[in-house]
PDB file of C-alpha atoms in Angstrom:
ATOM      1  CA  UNK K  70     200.504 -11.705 -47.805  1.00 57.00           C
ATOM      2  CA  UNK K  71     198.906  -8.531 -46.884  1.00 72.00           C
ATOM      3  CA  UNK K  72     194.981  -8.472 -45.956  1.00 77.00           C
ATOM      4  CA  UNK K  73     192.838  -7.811 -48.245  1.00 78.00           C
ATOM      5  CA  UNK K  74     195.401  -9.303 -51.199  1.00 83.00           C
ATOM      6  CA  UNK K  75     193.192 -10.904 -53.495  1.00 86.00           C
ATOM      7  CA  UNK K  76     195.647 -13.381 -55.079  1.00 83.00           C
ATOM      8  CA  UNK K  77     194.578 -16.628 -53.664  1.00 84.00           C
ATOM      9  CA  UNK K  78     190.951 -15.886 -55.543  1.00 86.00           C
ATOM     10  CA  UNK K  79     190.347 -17.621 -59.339  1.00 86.00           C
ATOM     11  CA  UNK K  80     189.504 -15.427 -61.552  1.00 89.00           C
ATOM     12  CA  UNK K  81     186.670 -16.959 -61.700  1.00 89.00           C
ATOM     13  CA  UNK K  82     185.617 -15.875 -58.370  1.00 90.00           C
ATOM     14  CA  UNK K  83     187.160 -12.018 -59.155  1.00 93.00           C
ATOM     15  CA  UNK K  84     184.800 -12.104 -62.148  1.00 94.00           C
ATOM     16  CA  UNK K  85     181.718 -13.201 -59.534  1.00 92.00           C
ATOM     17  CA  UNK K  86     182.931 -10.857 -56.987  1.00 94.00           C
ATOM     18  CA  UNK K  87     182.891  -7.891 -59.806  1.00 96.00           C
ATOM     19  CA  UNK K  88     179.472  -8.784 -60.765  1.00 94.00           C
ATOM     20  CA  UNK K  89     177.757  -9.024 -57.127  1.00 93.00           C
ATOM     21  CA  UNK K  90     179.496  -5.494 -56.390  1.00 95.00           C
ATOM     22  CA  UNK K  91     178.080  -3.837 -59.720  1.00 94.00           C
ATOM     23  CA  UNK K  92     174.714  -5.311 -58.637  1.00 93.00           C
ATOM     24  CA  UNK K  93     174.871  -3.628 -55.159  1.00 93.00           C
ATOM     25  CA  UNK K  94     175.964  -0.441 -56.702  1.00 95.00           C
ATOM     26  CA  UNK K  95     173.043  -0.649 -59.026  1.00 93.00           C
ATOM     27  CA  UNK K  96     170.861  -0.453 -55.548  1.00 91.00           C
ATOM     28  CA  UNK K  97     172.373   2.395 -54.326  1.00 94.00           C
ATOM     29  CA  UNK K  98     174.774   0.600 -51.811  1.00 93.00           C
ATOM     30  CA  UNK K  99     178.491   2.614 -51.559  1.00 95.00           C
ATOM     31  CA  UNK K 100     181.475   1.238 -53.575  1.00 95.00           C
ATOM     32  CA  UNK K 101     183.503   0.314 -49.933  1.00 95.00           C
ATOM     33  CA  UNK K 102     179.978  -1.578 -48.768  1.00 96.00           C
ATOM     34  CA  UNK K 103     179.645  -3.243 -51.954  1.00 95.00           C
ATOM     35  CA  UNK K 104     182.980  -4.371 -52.541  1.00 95.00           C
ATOM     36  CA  UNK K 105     182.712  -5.567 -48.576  1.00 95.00           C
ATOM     37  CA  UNK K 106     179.378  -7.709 -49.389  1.00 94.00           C
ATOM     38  CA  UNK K 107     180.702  -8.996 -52.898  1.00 94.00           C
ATOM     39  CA  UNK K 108     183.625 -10.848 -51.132  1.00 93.00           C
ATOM     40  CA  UNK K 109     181.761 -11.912 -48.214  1.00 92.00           C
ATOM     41  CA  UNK K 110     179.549 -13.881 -50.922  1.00 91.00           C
ATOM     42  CA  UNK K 111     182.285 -14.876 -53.051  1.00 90.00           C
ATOM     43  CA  UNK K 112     183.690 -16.277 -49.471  1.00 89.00           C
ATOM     44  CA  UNK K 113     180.293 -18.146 -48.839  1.00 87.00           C
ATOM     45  CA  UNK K 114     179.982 -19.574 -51.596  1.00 86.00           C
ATOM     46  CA  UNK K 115     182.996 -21.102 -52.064  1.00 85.00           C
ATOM     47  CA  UNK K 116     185.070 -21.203 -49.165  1.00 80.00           C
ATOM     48  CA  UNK K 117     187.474 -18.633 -49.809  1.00 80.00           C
ATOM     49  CA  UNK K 118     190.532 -18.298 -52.059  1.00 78.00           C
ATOM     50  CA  UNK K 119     191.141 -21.335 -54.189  1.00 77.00           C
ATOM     51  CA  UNK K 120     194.818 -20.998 -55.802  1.00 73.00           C
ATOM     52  CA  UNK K 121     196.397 -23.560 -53.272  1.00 69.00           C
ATOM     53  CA  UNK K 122     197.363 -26.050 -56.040  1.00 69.00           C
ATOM     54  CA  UNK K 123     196.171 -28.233 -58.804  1.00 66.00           C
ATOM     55  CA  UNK K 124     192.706 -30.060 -57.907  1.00 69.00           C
ATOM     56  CA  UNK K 125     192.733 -28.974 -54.514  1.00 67.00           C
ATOM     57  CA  UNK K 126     189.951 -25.817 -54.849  1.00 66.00           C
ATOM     58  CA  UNK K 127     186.717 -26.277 -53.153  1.00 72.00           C
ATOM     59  CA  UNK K 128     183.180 -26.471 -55.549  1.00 76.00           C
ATOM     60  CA  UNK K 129     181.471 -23.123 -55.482  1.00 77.00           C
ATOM     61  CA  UNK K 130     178.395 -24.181 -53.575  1.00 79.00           C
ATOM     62  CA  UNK K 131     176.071 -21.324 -55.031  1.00 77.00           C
ATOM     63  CA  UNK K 132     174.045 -20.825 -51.579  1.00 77.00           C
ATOM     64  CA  UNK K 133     173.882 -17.377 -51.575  1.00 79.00           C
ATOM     65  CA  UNK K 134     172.375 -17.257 -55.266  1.00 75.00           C
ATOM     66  CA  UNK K 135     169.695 -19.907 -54.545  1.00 74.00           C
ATOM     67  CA  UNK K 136     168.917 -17.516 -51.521  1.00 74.00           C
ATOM     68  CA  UNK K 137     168.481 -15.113 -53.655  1.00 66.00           C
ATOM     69  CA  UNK K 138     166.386 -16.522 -56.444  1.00 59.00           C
ATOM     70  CA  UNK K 139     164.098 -18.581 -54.023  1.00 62.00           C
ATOM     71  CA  UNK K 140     163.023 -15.354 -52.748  1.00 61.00           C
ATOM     72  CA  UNK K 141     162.451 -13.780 -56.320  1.00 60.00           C
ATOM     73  CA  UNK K 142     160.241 -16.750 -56.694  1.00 63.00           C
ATOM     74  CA  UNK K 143     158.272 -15.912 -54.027  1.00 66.00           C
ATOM     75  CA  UNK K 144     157.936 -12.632 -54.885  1.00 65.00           C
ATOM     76  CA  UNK K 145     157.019 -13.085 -58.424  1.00 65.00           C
ATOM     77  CA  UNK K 146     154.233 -15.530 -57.284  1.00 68.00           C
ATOM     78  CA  UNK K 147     152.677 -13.187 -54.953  1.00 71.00           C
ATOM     79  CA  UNK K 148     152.784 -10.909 -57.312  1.00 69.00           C
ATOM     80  CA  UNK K 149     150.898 -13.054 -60.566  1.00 77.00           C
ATOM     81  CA  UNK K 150     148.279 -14.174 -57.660  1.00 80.00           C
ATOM     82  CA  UNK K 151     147.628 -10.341 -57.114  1.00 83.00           C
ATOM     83  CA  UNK K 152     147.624  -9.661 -60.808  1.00 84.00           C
ATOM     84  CA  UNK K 153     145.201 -12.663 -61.146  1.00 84.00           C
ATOM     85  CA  UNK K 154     142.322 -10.820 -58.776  1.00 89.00           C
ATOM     86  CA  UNK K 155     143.214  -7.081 -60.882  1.00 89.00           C
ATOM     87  CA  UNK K 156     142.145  -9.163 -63.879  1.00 86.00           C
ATOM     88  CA  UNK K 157     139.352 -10.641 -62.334  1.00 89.00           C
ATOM     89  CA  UNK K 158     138.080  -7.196 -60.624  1.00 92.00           C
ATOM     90  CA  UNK K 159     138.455  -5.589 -64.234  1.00 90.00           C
ATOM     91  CA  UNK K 160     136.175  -8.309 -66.014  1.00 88.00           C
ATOM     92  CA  UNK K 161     133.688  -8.021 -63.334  1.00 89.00           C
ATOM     93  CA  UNK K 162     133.243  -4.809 -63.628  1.00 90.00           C
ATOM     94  CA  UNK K 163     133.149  -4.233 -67.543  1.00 85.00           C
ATOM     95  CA  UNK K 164     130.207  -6.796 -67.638  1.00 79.00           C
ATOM     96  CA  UNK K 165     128.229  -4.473 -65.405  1.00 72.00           C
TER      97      UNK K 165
END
């Protein structure tokens, strides 16, 4: 099997793989890097290809997207706490 055949892969993880490279193109991030990066987290998450046979794949662990939405989390959070102090800034100023 030549590198870089993807035949091994469920289409399941082609479909994730497609949708993690769409996302980095969506940032600006060149087709050859994203397509690079897509597969590496396909790869992470669930051990590579899974076609070997009936019942023997590996569970998609889902690390890299927990990664990802822990730190949305955090983001979003810093960002309500500063929107919290705008709010109050605003009120104490229109009572003056």
């Amino acid at each position: 099997m030549p590198r870089g055949d993807k035949d091994k892969y469920t289409d399941k993880q082609k479909r994730k793989a497609e949708h993690i490279e769409e996302g980095y193109k969506d940032r600006g991030v060149s087709a050859d890097e994203a397509e690079r990066r897509a597969w590496a987290t396909v790869n992470k998450d669930s051990g590579g290809g899974n076609k070997s046979g009936s019942g023997r794949g590996k569970p998609d662990s889902n690390a890299s997207a927990k990664k990802g939405g822990k730190a949305g989390g955090e983001a979003a959070a810093r960002r309500s706490a500063s929107a919290k102090k705008a709010a109050a800034t605003r009120k104490r100023r229109e009572a003056h």
